[in-house]
Amino acid sequence: MTTCGVNYQPEPPVLAGGCFWGMQDLLRKKDAVCRLGWEVAPTGTFWEAEPEHQDY
């Protein structure tokens, strides 16, 4: 799979940070993170966070 110009085998992380938006701010500053969002189980629907949107 190629994402952000890098070939990789994705592995789903498990994050427990309370508020997604607080975690989003921390994760977007990491070099290896190129896409943030959340998935609703069991449907598999994925929503990608919009970096410019501040008022969720």
Tab-separated table of C-alpha atoms in Angstrom:
chain	number	residue	atom	x	y	z
A	1	MET	CA	0.000	0.000	0.000
A	2	THR	CA	1.296	3.476	-0.832
A	3	THR	CA	0.166	6.416	1.268
A	4	CYS	CA	1.949	9.759	1.639
A	5	GLY	CA	4.557	8.534	-0.822
A	6	VAL	CA	5.671	5.656	1.420
A	7	ASN	CA	5.130	1.915	0.989
A	8	TYR	CA	4.015	0.325	4.227
A	9	GLN	CA	1.890	-2.397	5.756
A	10	PRO	CA	-0.674	-0.639	7.944
A	11	GLU	CA	-1.355	-1.857	11.440
A	12	PRO	CA	-4.254	-0.315	13.361
A	13	PRO	CA	-3.063	1.477	16.490
A	14	VAL	CA	-5.042	1.429	19.689
A	15	LEU	CA	-5.114	4.859	21.309
A	16	ALA	CA	-6.789	5.747	24.561
A	17	GLY	CA	-6.499	9.468	25.010
A	18	GLY	CA	-9.955	10.489	26.135
A	19	CYS	CA	-10.769	13.193	23.608
A	20	PHE	CA	-9.996	12.439	19.943
A	21	TRP	CA	-9.341	16.098	19.158
A	22	GLY	CA	-6.709	16.380	21.893
A	23	MET	CA	-4.967	13.299	20.510
A	24	GLN	CA	-5.288	14.656	16.964
A	25	ASP	CA	-3.253	17.724	17.871
A	26	LEU	CA	-0.458	15.572	19.337
A	27	LEU	CA	-0.406	13.079	16.456
A	28	ARG	CA	-0.438	15.578	13.594
A	29	LYS	CA	2.997	16.793	14.753
A	30	LYS	CA	4.591	13.351	14.206
A	31	ASP	CA	6.461	12.766	10.923
A	32	ALA	CA	5.048	9.278	10.371
A	33	VAL	CA	1.408	10.366	10.727
A	34	CYS	CA	-0.076	11.511	7.418
A	35	ARG	CA	-3.772	10.757	7.963
A	36	LEU	CA	-5.998	11.074	11.027
A	37	GLY	CA	-9.569	10.022	11.489
A	38	TRP	CA	-11.793	7.546	13.223
A	39	GLU	CA	-13.613	4.390	12.284
A	40	VAL	CA	-16.961	3.209	13.535
A	41	ALA	CA	-17.071	-0.517	14.252
A	42	PRO	CA	-18.587	-2.805	13.064
A	43	THR	CA	-19.574	-0.871	9.920
A	44	GLY	CA	-16.014	0.075	9.000
A	45	THR	CA	-17.098	3.599	8.071
A	46	PHE	CA	-14.043	5.893	8.221
A	47	TRP	CA	-14.124	9.643	8.722
A	48	GLU	CA	-10.983	11.644	8.094
A	49	ALA	CA	-10.272	14.629	10.325
A	50	GLU	CA	-10.042	17.980	8.551
A	51	PRO	CA	-6.862	19.779	9.725
A	52	GLU	CA	-8.333	23.238	9.137
A	53	HIS	CA	-11.585	22.519	11.010
A	54	GLN	CA	-11.330	23.653	14.636
A	55	ASP	CA	-14.896	23.363	15.969
A	56	TYR	CA	-16.009	19.734	16.001
